[in-house]
Amino acid sequence: MKHGWAAAAQSGRAASQQGMRRQNLALVMTTVAAHGPMSRAAVAERTGLTRAAVSSLVDELHSAGLLTESGSVPSGRAGRPGRALALSERGPAGLGLEVGVGHLGACVVDLRGEVRVWLRVAAANRNRRAEEVLAELTAVSERAVGEARASGLRPVAAVLAVPGLVGDAPGTVERAPNLGWRDVAASELCAHGLPLEVDNEANLGALAELWQGAGACDFIHVSAAEGIGAALVVGGRVFRGARGFAGELGHVPVRPDGPVCACGARGCLEQYAGEEAVLRQAGLGRGEDAVRRLASRARDGDRRALGALERAGEALGTTLAGAVNLVDPAAVVLGGAYAELGDWLLPGMRRELATRTLRRWPPEALLVSALGRRGPLTGAGMAAIRRIIEDPAVWRPTD
Amino acid sequence: MKHGWAAAAQSGRAASQQGMRRQNLALVMTTVAAHGPMSRAAVAERTGLTRAAVSSLVDELHSAGLLTESGSVPSGRAGRPGRALALSERGPAGLGLEVGVGHLGACVVDLRGEVRVWLRVAAANRNRRAEEVLAELTAVSERAVGEARASGLRPVAAVLAVPGLVGDAPGTVERAPNLGWRDVAASELCAHGLPLEVDNEANLGALAELWQGAGACDFIHVSAAEGIGAALVVGGRVFRGARGFAGELGHVPVRPDGPVCACGARGCLEQYAGEEAVLRQAGLGRGEDAVRRLASRARDGDRRALGALERAGEALGTTLAGAVNLVDPAAVVLGGAYAELGDWLLPGMRRELATRTLRRWPPEALLVSALGRRGPLTGAGMAAIRRIIEDPAVWRPTD
């Protein structure tokens, strides 16, 4: 009998001296990112590396412009204070890009995770030619890069957020129904000269939440607006599924014989809590800023709006309770445009989660994202710098 | 701003010479497990290790009784054939144990994954004292170990399958409702002198399927009988969730206002497809071998039995379609006792999956386990040997 472990063994690589150095460079960078500013001694203590090894690694990262060393931190012992290692606020940076249904965006994030440039322009992208959309995005990105350079930043990697399914072919959007895209080679069409990765906006919104949020490493991030998407963050990573299509919360059935959905099935969550369904129930039309108009109605005590939001919250809660029983996250985060509707969605969601989850679900485990609509673009910029921090050897000027 | 990457950085360990050797021993073992029998040269080629390194590692594994080297395999080049490395069929072995509601089980599995000893005894364990159950299990395990020794096997690690939730405390069953257990320190009470791990039976059934099955690395394994459990296998590992409670498929809502479930919520899957609900609808009483009686009625064309199974299949399909949209597995496997009901459950499941999954769900992606009820105990034995194969340095006689 063969053991069915071929996949695990194939991915196994022999440990080598060169691989060790690369791994240890990454270890120092991620340690300073998580715990810095800190002394060389503190890095050695946390990582288990010798002081000499840390010094050699830090020197390399310093000369690549990735770490700075200045000021002082208490060494925790008697004697003079050590100098403080920190991620550089100049030099290598990440470029985040976004194609939305109604806008284009570009941002530049420095290694410390701070957003230094933020551009967002209105654009009617629904059913517009992808080439045109991405040419305009390239122009926006060039403006952002120009502004970043003026502050001493040098974007070296880019990530693009799209409201669609990103398939197996790298850089390609397999399907984005709200844009009218099918098999668009986005990374080729967006020609700003940096290596570009493409990811789903819900995934990037969730990563932004992970990196800037309350600190949970395992959560479901619900990102609702035109459609309802979700991302499962597991151990600090987006869980993508066997073919990269995990997170389609909007098409989990709420009532097996409910109304017919655009996907062809009946009773999907989108038919109860999707923007179109909620606006219809609230007696509002679609269009730009529909969510803001809905929130304003609810704030004014409009009964139809309140009723529509309560039913939507209940349906979201029922579906998320099932998801919690299935994947056991530590928290659920309501993000995207729906973060602005939290006051009215949360009560129904909390009730359903409390009743239906097998393990006790504390009310504080349901959170509203502080990033909201800014999530996907922020996440794209941060994902770009994460590439650098997790494998700094790739970004040395000599490479 | 601190990056929220503390967890990742904390788990980072400095790469060391000793760690490298340990990692490379594991690499050789997992390579031979997945691709053997094979020559030393083939191991070197697959792993990227030098011939000299492979020789030194193989010598160590050989003298620990973990690898054998005999016979010959074609070297793929001109000249004499190489000798064949294979996992040993004698020496270190795994002990699998199981506490069921109506039985106890013990098995011994050799390093090649073959079940060499299999014992299963009837036992009325529902609401019986845990101490008593585990003392009887110890006796059964001693018989199994005795038989294994007579064949030249030496069990060195054990894994116990229980129909319950295994929490954070290692070796402890937090809750097993069908046994009446709560916070039972199973690994202390089962005193056969080997290191013992405890895991949920659905997880172990899924691992058995992974290791002996068709080869998918990402699937949902549904393990139904008294309750309905599931295990998510992701990249060849059981996905456990933030607190170890993932896979509670039986309490995903099918109809939000359906019948009240034992868990307190309404309309859970167990109310439509759990053994008790299906037997009631089929007009059958509970008791030993209820699933076999149900299958026999269905085979005889009994209308109530067929109707009950069709409705159960539909409910399973609806719920699994939602799960597929959420976690995107490559396959769904029907295991446990319900594997015997596949002929009648599958049509409804297939129909629902085809209608409700967002990506095309090919009929062949829904499978019936060949192991069925034997899954959890087989999985326990194989999990024990997997501990050895994945970290052979721990099991050297010198340690």
PDB file of N, CA and C in Angstrom, chain A residues 1-3 5 14-15 17 20 24 33-36 47 49 87 111-112 174 211 234 239 241-248 251 254-257 266 323 325-328 356 358-359 386 389, chain B residues 1-3 5 14-15 17 20 24 33-36 47 49 111-112 174 211 234 239 241-248 251 254-257 266 323 325-328 356 358-359 386 389:
ATOM      1  N   MET A   1       0.829  -1.216   0.000  1.00  0.00           N
ATOM      2  CA  MET A   1       0.000   0.000   0.000  1.00  0.00           C
ATOM      3  C   MET A   1       0.860   1.261   0.000  1.00  0.00           C
ATOM      4  N   LYS A   2       0.511   2.195  -0.854  1.00  0.00           N
ATOM      5  CA  LYS A   2       1.181   3.507  -0.795  1.00  0.00           C
ATOM      6  C   LYS A   2       0.435   4.371   0.213  1.00  0.00           C
ATOM      7  N   HIS A   3       1.157   5.107   0.981  1.00  0.00           N
ATOM      8  CA  HIS A   3       0.500   6.093   1.835  1.00  0.00           C
ATOM      9  C   HIS A   3       0.052   7.249   0.960  1.00  0.00           C
ATOM     10  N   TRP A   5       0.357  10.210   0.992  1.00  0.00           N
ATOM     11  CA  TRP A   5       1.052  11.389   1.518  1.00  0.00           C
ATOM     12  C   TRP A   5       1.904  12.044   0.464  1.00  0.00           C
ATOM     13  N   ALA A  14      14.658  19.729   0.975  1.00  0.00           N
ATOM     14  CA  ALA A  14      15.802  19.505   1.844  1.00  0.00           C
ATOM     15  C   ALA A  14      16.223  20.842   2.453  1.00  0.00           C
ATOM     16  N   ALA A  15      16.504  20.811   3.735  1.00  0.00           N
ATOM     17  CA  ALA A  15      16.987  22.020   4.391  1.00  0.00           C
ATOM     18  C   ALA A  15      18.427  22.265   3.957  1.00  0.00           C
ATOM     19  N   GLN A  17      21.900  25.282   3.733  1.00  0.00           N
ATOM     20  CA  GLN A  17      22.487  26.468   4.365  1.00  0.00           C
ATOM     21  C   GLN A  17      21.861  27.748   3.816  1.00  0.00           C
ATOM     22  N   MET A  20      18.414  28.158   5.026  1.00  0.00           N
ATOM     23  CA  MET A  20      18.437  28.568   6.432  1.00  0.00           C
ATOM     24  C   MET A  20      18.625  30.070   6.573  1.00  0.00           C
ATOM     25  N   ASN A  24      16.021  32.637   8.155  1.00  0.00           N
ATOM     26  CA  ASN A  24      16.361  33.430   9.335  1.00  0.00           C
ATOM     27  C   ASN A  24      16.249  34.940   9.087  1.00  0.00           C
ATOM     28  N   ALA A  33       8.681  43.133  13.036  1.00  0.00           N
ATOM     29  CA  ALA A  33       7.357  43.630  12.635  1.00  0.00           C
ATOM     30  C   ALA A  33       6.344  43.422  13.753  1.00  0.00           C
ATOM     31  N   ALA A  34       6.428  42.291  14.416  1.00  0.00           N
ATOM     32  CA  ALA A  34       5.427  41.967  15.434  1.00  0.00           C
ATOM     33  C   ALA A  34       5.731  42.596  16.785  1.00  0.00           C
ATOM     34  N   HIS A  35       7.029  42.721  17.136  1.00  0.00           N
ATOM     35  CA  HIS A  35       7.371  43.101  18.506  1.00  0.00           C
ATOM     36  C   HIS A  35       8.225  44.357  18.621  1.00  0.00           C
ATOM     37  N   GLY A  36       8.705  44.886  17.466  1.00  0.00           N
ATOM     38  CA  GLY A  36       9.628  46.014  17.538  1.00  0.00           C
ATOM     39  C   GLY A  36       8.930  47.320  17.865  1.00  0.00           C
ATOM     40  N   THR A  47      14.023  34.791  19.099  1.00  0.00           N
ATOM     41  CA  THR A  47      14.121  33.880  17.959  1.00  0.00           C
ATOM     42  C   THR A  47      14.925  32.629  18.281  1.00  0.00           C
ATOM     43  N   LEU A  49      18.077  32.673  17.949  1.00  0.00           N
ATOM     44  CA  LEU A  49      19.311  32.819  17.177  1.00  0.00           C
ATOM     45  C   LEU A  49      20.416  33.359  18.085  1.00  0.00           C
ATOM     46  N   LEU A  87      11.228  48.604  11.664  1.00  0.00           N
ATOM     47  CA  LEU A  87      11.021  48.550  10.211  1.00  0.00           C
ATOM     48  C   LEU A  87      11.201  49.942   9.654  1.00  0.00           C
ATOM     49  N   LEU A 111       6.666  50.002   5.207  1.00  0.00           N
ATOM     50  CA  LEU A 111       6.916  48.699   5.834  1.00  0.00           C
ATOM     51  C   LEU A 111       6.295  48.576   7.218  1.00  0.00           C
ATOM     52  N   ARG A 112       6.114  49.740   7.881  1.00  0.00           N
ATOM     53  CA  ARG A 112       5.502  49.683   9.208  1.00  0.00           C
ATOM     54  C   ARG A 112       3.999  49.474   9.127  1.00  0.00           C
ATOM     55  N   GLU A 174     -11.068  35.288 -12.970  1.00  0.00           N
ATOM     56  CA  GLU A 174     -11.849  34.291 -13.702  1.00  0.00           C
ATOM     57  C   GLU A 174     -13.249  34.822 -13.984  1.00  0.00           C
ATOM     58  N   TRP A 211      -4.460  42.529  10.055  1.00  0.00           N
ATOM     59  CA  TRP A 211      -3.217  43.244  10.327  1.00  0.00           C
ATOM     60  C   TRP A 211      -3.425  44.527  11.121  1.00  0.00           C
ATOM     61  N   VAL A 234      -7.604  31.903   8.861  1.00  0.00           N
ATOM     62  CA  VAL A 234      -7.256  30.756   9.699  1.00  0.00           C
ATOM     63  C   VAL A 234      -5.783  30.831  10.038  1.00  0.00           C
ATOM     64  N   PHE A 239      -8.012  31.448   4.136  1.00  0.00           N
ATOM     65  CA  PHE A 239      -8.260  30.072   3.729  1.00  0.00           C
ATOM     66  C   PHE A 239      -8.971  30.101   2.381  1.00  0.00           C
ATOM     67  N   GLY A 241      -9.557  27.377   0.068  1.00  0.00           N
ATOM     68  CA  GLY A 241     -10.263  26.213  -0.456  1.00  0.00           C
ATOM     69  C   GLY A 241      -9.461  25.510  -1.532  1.00  0.00           C
ATOM     70  N   ALA A 242     -10.015  24.379  -2.007  1.00  0.00           N
ATOM     71  CA  ALA A 242      -9.267  23.529  -2.940  1.00  0.00           C
ATOM     72  C   ALA A 242      -8.995  24.239  -4.259  1.00  0.00           C
ATOM     73  N   ARG A 243      -9.934  25.093  -4.703  1.00  0.00           N
ATOM     74  CA  ARG A 243      -9.749  25.728  -6.004  1.00  0.00           C
ATOM     75  C   ARG A 243      -9.735  27.248  -5.880  1.00  0.00           C
ATOM     76  N   GLY A 244      -9.625  27.743  -4.654  1.00  0.00           N
ATOM     77  CA  GLY A 244      -9.539  29.185  -4.462  1.00  0.00           C
ATOM     78  C   GLY A 244     -10.877  29.895  -4.377  1.00  0.00           C
ATOM     79  N   PHE A 245     -11.971  29.143  -4.183  1.00  0.00           N
ATOM     80  CA  PHE A 245     -13.289  29.755  -4.218  1.00  0.00           C
ATOM     81  C   PHE A 245     -14.010  29.722  -2.883  1.00  0.00           C
ATOM     82  N   ALA A 246     -13.276  29.521  -1.803  1.00  0.00           N
ATOM     83  CA  ALA A 246     -13.923  29.505  -0.498  1.00  0.00           C
ATOM     84  C   ALA A 246     -14.496  30.882  -0.175  1.00  0.00           C
ATOM     85  N   GLY A 247     -15.492  30.914   0.701  1.00  0.00           N
ATOM     86  CA  GLY A 247     -16.006  32.191   1.191  1.00  0.00           C
ATOM     87  C   GLY A 247     -17.280  32.686   0.523  1.00  0.00           C
ATOM     88  N   GLU A 248     -17.918  31.855  -0.303  1.00  0.00           N
ATOM     89  CA  GLU A 248     -19.134  32.316  -0.990  1.00  0.00           C
ATOM     90  C   GLU A 248     -20.340  32.224  -0.046  1.00  0.00           C
ATOM     91  N   HIS A 251     -24.146  32.545  -1.035  1.00  0.00           N
ATOM     92  CA  HIS A 251     -24.905  31.477  -1.681  1.00  0.00           C
ATOM     93  C   HIS A 251     -25.051  30.252  -0.795  1.00  0.00           C
ATOM     94  N   VAL A 254     -30.464  29.781   3.063  1.00  0.00           N
ATOM     95  CA  VAL A 254     -31.118  30.138   4.326  1.00  0.00           C
ATOM     96  C   VAL A 254     -32.429  29.365   4.452  1.00  0.00           C
ATOM     97  N   ARG A 255     -33.219  29.374   3.381  1.00  0.00           N
ATOM     98  CA  ARG A 255     -34.459  28.585   3.316  1.00  0.00           C
ATOM     99  C   ARG A 255     -34.437  27.845   1.985  1.00  0.00           C
ATOM    100  N   PRO A 256     -34.428  26.483   2.029  1.00  0.00           N
ATOM    101  CA  PRO A 256     -34.233  25.712   0.801  1.00  0.00           C
ATOM    102  C   PRO A 256     -35.252  26.046  -0.280  1.00  0.00           C
ATOM    103  N   ASP A 257     -36.460  26.495   0.101  1.00  0.00           N
ATOM    104  CA  ASP A 257     -37.469  26.794  -0.913  1.00  0.00           C
ATOM    105  C   ASP A 257     -37.772  28.286  -0.992  1.00  0.00           C
ATOM    106  N   ARG A 266     -32.288  28.359  -4.914  1.00  0.00           N
ATOM    107  CA  ARG A 266     -33.351  29.028  -4.165  1.00  0.00           C
ATOM    108  C   ARG A 266     -32.887  29.352  -2.751  1.00  0.00           C
ATOM    109  N   ALA A 323     -22.088  28.554   9.761  1.00  0.00           N
ATOM    110  CA  ALA A 323     -20.663  28.640   9.399  1.00  0.00           C
ATOM    111  C   ALA A 323     -19.777  28.476  10.638  1.00  0.00           C
ATOM    112  N   ASN A 325     -20.547  26.781  13.387  1.00  0.00           N
ATOM    113  CA  ASN A 325     -20.560  25.364  13.770  1.00  0.00           C
ATOM    114  C   ASN A 325     -19.655  24.537  12.870  1.00  0.00           C
ATOM    115  N   LEU A 326     -19.534  24.955  11.642  1.00  0.00           N
ATOM    116  CA  LEU A 326     -18.739  24.192  10.684  1.00  0.00           C
ATOM    117  C   LEU A 326     -17.245  24.471  10.795  1.00  0.00           C
ATOM    118  N   VAL A 327     -16.858  25.755  10.918  1.00  0.00           N
ATOM    119  CA  VAL A 327     -15.420  26.059  10.871  1.00  0.00           C
ATOM    120  C   VAL A 327     -14.842  26.608  12.176  1.00  0.00           C
ATOM    121  N   ASP A 328     -15.688  26.879  13.176  1.00  0.00           N
ATOM    122  CA  ASP A 328     -15.219  27.250  14.511  1.00  0.00           C
ATOM    123  C   ASP A 328     -14.205  28.397  14.539  1.00  0.00           C
ATOM    124  N   ARG A 356     -27.934  29.468  18.007  1.00  0.00           N
ATOM    125  CA  ARG A 356     -27.645  28.365  17.093  1.00  0.00           C
ATOM    126  C   ARG A 356     -26.230  27.812  17.146  1.00  0.00           C
ATOM    127  N   LEU A 358     -23.148  25.840  18.668  1.00  0.00           N
ATOM    128  CA  LEU A 358     -23.101  24.723  19.611  1.00  0.00           C
ATOM    129  C   LEU A 358     -22.276  25.102  20.840  1.00  0.00           C
ATOM    130  N   ARG A 359     -21.192  25.807  20.618  1.00  0.00           N
ATOM    131  CA  ARG A 359     -20.426  26.324  21.760  1.00  0.00           C
ATOM    132  C   ARG A 359     -20.924  27.724  22.048  1.00  0.00           C
ATOM    133  N   ARG A 386       3.641  42.735   3.052  1.00  0.00           N
ATOM    134  CA  ARG A 386       3.811  41.450   3.716  1.00  0.00           C
ATOM    135  C   ARG A 386       4.707  40.517   2.890  1.00  0.00           C
ATOM    136  N   ILE A 389       8.167  41.514   3.889  1.00  0.00           N
ATOM    137  CA  ILE A 389       8.550  41.178   5.256  1.00  0.00           C
ATOM    138  C   ILE A 389       8.720  39.679   5.447  1.00  0.00           C
TER     139      ILE A 389
ATOM    140  N   MET B   1       2.563  51.717  14.768  1.00  0.00           N
ATOM    141  CA  MET B   1       1.633  50.583  14.679  1.00  0.00           C
ATOM    142  C   MET B   1       2.369  49.244  14.756  1.00  0.00           C
ATOM    143  N   LYS B   2       1.852  48.332  15.557  1.00  0.00           N
ATOM    144  CA  LYS B   2       2.404  46.975  15.558  1.00  0.00           C
ATOM    145  C   LYS B   2       1.684  46.176  14.492  1.00  0.00           C
ATOM    146  N   HIS B   3       2.413  45.376  13.758  1.00  0.00           N
ATOM    147  CA  HIS B   3       1.762  44.456  12.846  1.00  0.00           C
ATOM    148  C   HIS B   3       1.135  43.349  13.660  1.00  0.00           C
ATOM    149  N   TRP B   5       1.147  40.343  13.668  1.00  0.00           N
ATOM    150  CA  TRP B   5       1.776  39.098  13.215  1.00  0.00           C
ATOM    151  C   TRP B   5       2.471  38.378  14.353  1.00  0.00           C
ATOM    152  N   ALA B  14      14.405  29.487  15.134  1.00  0.00           N
ATOM    153  CA  ALA B  14      15.651  29.575  14.396  1.00  0.00           C
ATOM    154  C   ALA B  14      15.986  28.199  13.832  1.00  0.00           C
ATOM    155  N   ALA B  15      16.432  28.191  12.589  1.00  0.00           N
ATOM    156  CA  ALA B  15      16.859  26.932  11.992  1.00  0.00           C
ATOM    157  C   ALA B  15      18.220  26.557  12.570  1.00  0.00           C
ATOM    158  N   GLN B  17      21.374  23.225  13.125  1.00  0.00           N
ATOM    159  CA  GLN B  17      21.908  21.988  12.556  1.00  0.00           C
ATOM    160  C   GLN B  17      21.102  20.777  13.016  1.00  0.00           C
ATOM    161  N   MET B  20      17.811  20.679  11.452  1.00  0.00           N
ATOM    162  CA  MET B  20      17.936  20.277  10.057  1.00  0.00           C
ATOM    163  C   MET B  20      18.001  18.763   9.911  1.00  0.00           C
ATOM    164  N   ASN B  24      15.327  16.440   8.036  1.00  0.00           N
ATOM    165  CA  ASN B  24      15.714  15.625   6.891  1.00  0.00           C
ATOM    166  C   ASN B  24      15.426  14.143   7.108  1.00  0.00           C
ATOM    167  N   ALA B  33       7.524   6.731   2.352  1.00  0.00           N
ATOM    168  CA  ALA B  33       6.129   6.363   2.610  1.00  0.00           C
ATOM    169  C   ALA B  33       5.261   6.671   1.395  1.00  0.00           C
ATOM    170  N   ALA B  34       5.515   7.798   0.757  1.00  0.00           N
ATOM    171  CA  ALA B  34       4.661   8.216  -0.356  1.00  0.00           C
ATOM    172  C   ALA B  34       5.045   7.539  -1.667  1.00  0.00           C
ATOM    173  N   HIS B  35       6.356   7.300  -1.875  1.00  0.00           N
ATOM    174  CA  HIS B  35       6.795   6.878  -3.208  1.00  0.00           C
ATOM    175  C   HIS B  35       7.523   5.540  -3.243  1.00  0.00           C
ATOM    176  N   GLY B  36       7.845   4.968  -2.068  1.00  0.00           N
ATOM    177  CA  GLY B  36       8.635   3.751  -2.028  1.00  0.00           C
ATOM    178  C   GLY B  36       7.836   2.536  -2.457  1.00  0.00           C
ATOM    179  N   THR B  47      14.257  14.470  -3.058  1.00  0.00           N
ATOM    180  CA  THR B  47      14.333  15.374  -1.912  1.00  0.00           C
ATOM    181  C   THR B  47      15.286  16.535  -2.135  1.00  0.00           C
ATOM    182  N   LEU B  49      18.367  16.183  -1.475  1.00  0.00           N
ATOM    183  CA  LEU B  49      19.495  15.928  -0.581  1.00  0.00           C
ATOM    184  C   LEU B  49      20.634  15.287  -1.377  1.00  0.00           C
ATOM    185  N   LEU B 111       4.060   0.112   9.902  1.00  0.00           N
ATOM    186  CA  LEU B 111       4.503   1.379   9.313  1.00  0.00           C
ATOM    187  C   LEU B 111       4.039   1.557   7.875  1.00  0.00           C
ATOM    188  N   ARG B 112       3.798   0.438   7.190  1.00  0.00           N
ATOM    189  CA  ARG B 112       3.334   0.530   5.801  1.00  0.00           C
ATOM    190  C   ARG B 112       1.854   0.904   5.724  1.00  0.00           C
ATOM    191  N   GLU B 174     -13.777  16.662  26.323  1.00  0.00           N
ATOM    192  CA  GLU B 174     -14.524  17.724  26.985  1.00  0.00           C
ATOM    193  C   GLU B 174     -15.994  17.349  27.125  1.00  0.00           C
ATOM    194  N   TRP B 211      -5.794   8.641   3.982  1.00  0.00           N
ATOM    195  CA  TRP B 211      -4.610   7.800   3.827  1.00  0.00           C
ATOM    196  C   TRP B 211      -4.868   6.542   3.014  1.00  0.00           C
ATOM    197  N   VAL B 234      -8.009  19.519   4.899  1.00  0.00           N
ATOM    198  CA  VAL B 234      -7.475  20.632   4.100  1.00  0.00           C
ATOM    199  C   VAL B 234      -5.986  20.401   3.895  1.00  0.00           C
ATOM    200  N   PHE B 239      -8.802  20.048   9.573  1.00  0.00           N
ATOM    201  CA  PHE B 239      -8.951  21.440   9.957  1.00  0.00           C
ATOM    202  C   PHE B 239      -9.778  21.482  11.232  1.00  0.00           C
ATOM    203  N   GLY B 241     -10.322  24.266  13.491  1.00  0.00           N
ATOM    204  CA  GLY B 241     -10.963  25.488  13.962  1.00  0.00           C
ATOM    205  C   GLY B 241     -10.200  26.118  15.110  1.00  0.00           C
ATOM    206  N   ALA B 242     -10.670  27.307  15.539  1.00  0.00           N
ATOM    207  CA  ALA B 242      -9.943  28.087  16.536  1.00  0.00           C
ATOM    208  C   ALA B 242      -9.862  27.357  17.865  1.00  0.00           C
ATOM    209  N   ARG B 243     -10.902  26.600  18.225  1.00  0.00           N
ATOM    210  CA  ARG B 243     -10.905  25.947  19.535  1.00  0.00           C
ATOM    211  C   ARG B 243     -11.011  24.440  19.408  1.00  0.00           C
ATOM    212  N   GLY B 244     -10.829  23.947  18.205  1.00  0.00           N
ATOM    213  CA  GLY B 244     -10.870  22.500  18.003  1.00  0.00           C
ATOM    214  C   GLY B 244     -12.256  21.928  17.793  1.00  0.00           C
ATOM    215  N   PHE B 245     -13.247  22.769  17.505  1.00  0.00           N
ATOM    216  CA  PHE B 245     -14.619  22.286  17.423  1.00  0.00           C
ATOM    217  C   PHE B 245     -15.215  22.368  16.016  1.00  0.00           C
ATOM    218  N   ALA B 246     -14.370  22.516  15.015  1.00  0.00           N
ATOM    219  CA  ALA B 246     -14.896  22.582  13.645  1.00  0.00           C
ATOM    220  C   ALA B 246     -15.569  21.267  13.281  1.00  0.00           C
ATOM    221  N   GLY B 247     -16.486  21.322  12.314  1.00  0.00           N
ATOM    222  CA  GLY B 247     -17.066  20.094  11.766  1.00  0.00           C
ATOM    223  C   GLY B 247     -18.429  19.723  12.315  1.00  0.00           C
ATOM    224  N   GLU B 248     -19.058  20.630  13.087  1.00  0.00           N
ATOM    225  CA  GLU B 248     -20.376  20.283  13.655  1.00  0.00           C
ATOM    226  C   GLU B 248     -21.474  20.495  12.611  1.00  0.00           C
ATOM    227  N   HIS B 251     -25.379  20.542  13.261  1.00  0.00           N
ATOM    228  CA  HIS B 251     -26.088  21.685  13.842  1.00  0.00           C
ATOM    229  C   HIS B 251     -26.031  22.922  12.944  1.00  0.00           C
ATOM    230  N   VAL B 254     -31.023  23.879   8.611  1.00  0.00           N
ATOM    231  CA  VAL B 254     -31.589  23.583   7.295  1.00  0.00           C
ATOM    232  C   VAL B 254     -32.807  24.465   7.051  1.00  0.00           C
ATOM    233  N   ARG B 255     -33.680  24.556   8.059  1.00  0.00           N
ATOM    234  CA  ARG B 255     -34.837  25.458   8.014  1.00  0.00           C
ATOM    235  C   ARG B 255     -34.863  26.196   9.344  1.00  0.00           C
ATOM    236  N   PRO B 256     -34.714  27.533   9.290  1.00  0.00           N
ATOM    237  CA  PRO B 256     -34.555  28.292  10.536  1.00  0.00           C
ATOM    238  C   PRO B 256     -35.689  28.063  11.539  1.00  0.00           C
ATOM    239  N   ASP B 257     -36.898  27.733  11.047  1.00  0.00           N
ATOM    240  CA  ASP B 257     -38.020  27.538  11.973  1.00  0.00           C
ATOM    241  C   ASP B 257     -38.461  26.080  12.015  1.00  0.00           C
ATOM    242  N   ARG B 266     -33.393  25.503  16.403  1.00  0.00           N
ATOM    243  CA  ARG B 266     -34.439  24.933  15.555  1.00  0.00           C
ATOM    244  C   ARG B 266     -33.882  24.555  14.193  1.00  0.00           C
ATOM    245  N   ALA B 323     -21.971  24.264   2.689  1.00  0.00           N
ATOM    246  CA  ALA B 323     -20.600  24.043   3.177  1.00  0.00           C
ATOM    247  C   ALA B 323     -19.599  24.118   2.026  1.00  0.00           C
ATOM    248  N   ASN B 325     -19.939  25.868  -0.776  1.00  0.00           N
ATOM    249  CA  ASN B 325     -19.785  27.277  -1.149  1.00  0.00           C
ATOM    250  C   ASN B 325     -18.892  28.019  -0.155  1.00  0.00           C
ATOM    251  N   LEU B 326     -18.936  27.599   1.077  1.00  0.00           N
ATOM    252  CA  LEU B 326     -18.156  28.277   2.104  1.00  0.00           C
ATOM    253  C   LEU B 326     -16.689  27.846   2.129  1.00  0.00           C
ATOM    254  N   VAL B 327     -16.421  26.556   2.035  1.00  0.00           N
ATOM    255  CA  VAL B 327     -15.024  26.103   2.208  1.00  0.00           C
ATOM    256  C   VAL B 327     -14.387  25.495   0.954  1.00  0.00           C
ATOM    257  N   ASP B 328     -15.160  25.307  -0.121  1.00  0.00           N
ATOM    258  CA  ASP B 328     -14.616  24.885  -1.408  1.00  0.00           C
ATOM    259  C   ASP B 328     -13.706  23.651  -1.344  1.00  0.00           C
ATOM    260  N   ARG B 356     -27.118  23.877  -6.035  1.00  0.00           N
ATOM    261  CA  ARG B 356     -26.816  24.950  -5.097  1.00  0.00           C
ATOM    262  C   ARG B 356     -25.353  25.367  -5.021  1.00  0.00           C
ATOM    263  N   LEU B 358     -21.957  27.017  -6.254  1.00  0.00           N
ATOM    264  CA  LEU B 358     -21.720  28.111  -7.178  1.00  0.00           C
ATOM    265  C   LEU B 358     -20.826  27.680  -8.331  1.00  0.00           C
ATOM    266  N   ARG B 359     -19.819  26.866  -8.013  1.00  0.00           N
ATOM    267  CA  ARG B 359     -19.016  26.295  -9.100  1.00  0.00           C
ATOM    268  C   ARG B 359     -19.624  24.944  -9.442  1.00  0.00           C
ATOM    269  N   ARG B 386       1.562   7.653  11.785  1.00  0.00           N
ATOM    270  CA  ARG B 386       1.927   8.918  11.135  1.00  0.00           C
ATOM    271  C   ARG B 386       2.818   9.762  12.048  1.00  0.00           C
ATOM    272  N   ILE B 389       6.238   8.421  11.407  1.00  0.00           N
ATOM    273  CA  ILE B 389       6.797   8.709  10.080  1.00  0.00           C
ATOM    274  C   ILE B 389       7.131  10.194   9.916  1.00  0.00           C
TER     275      ILE B 389
END
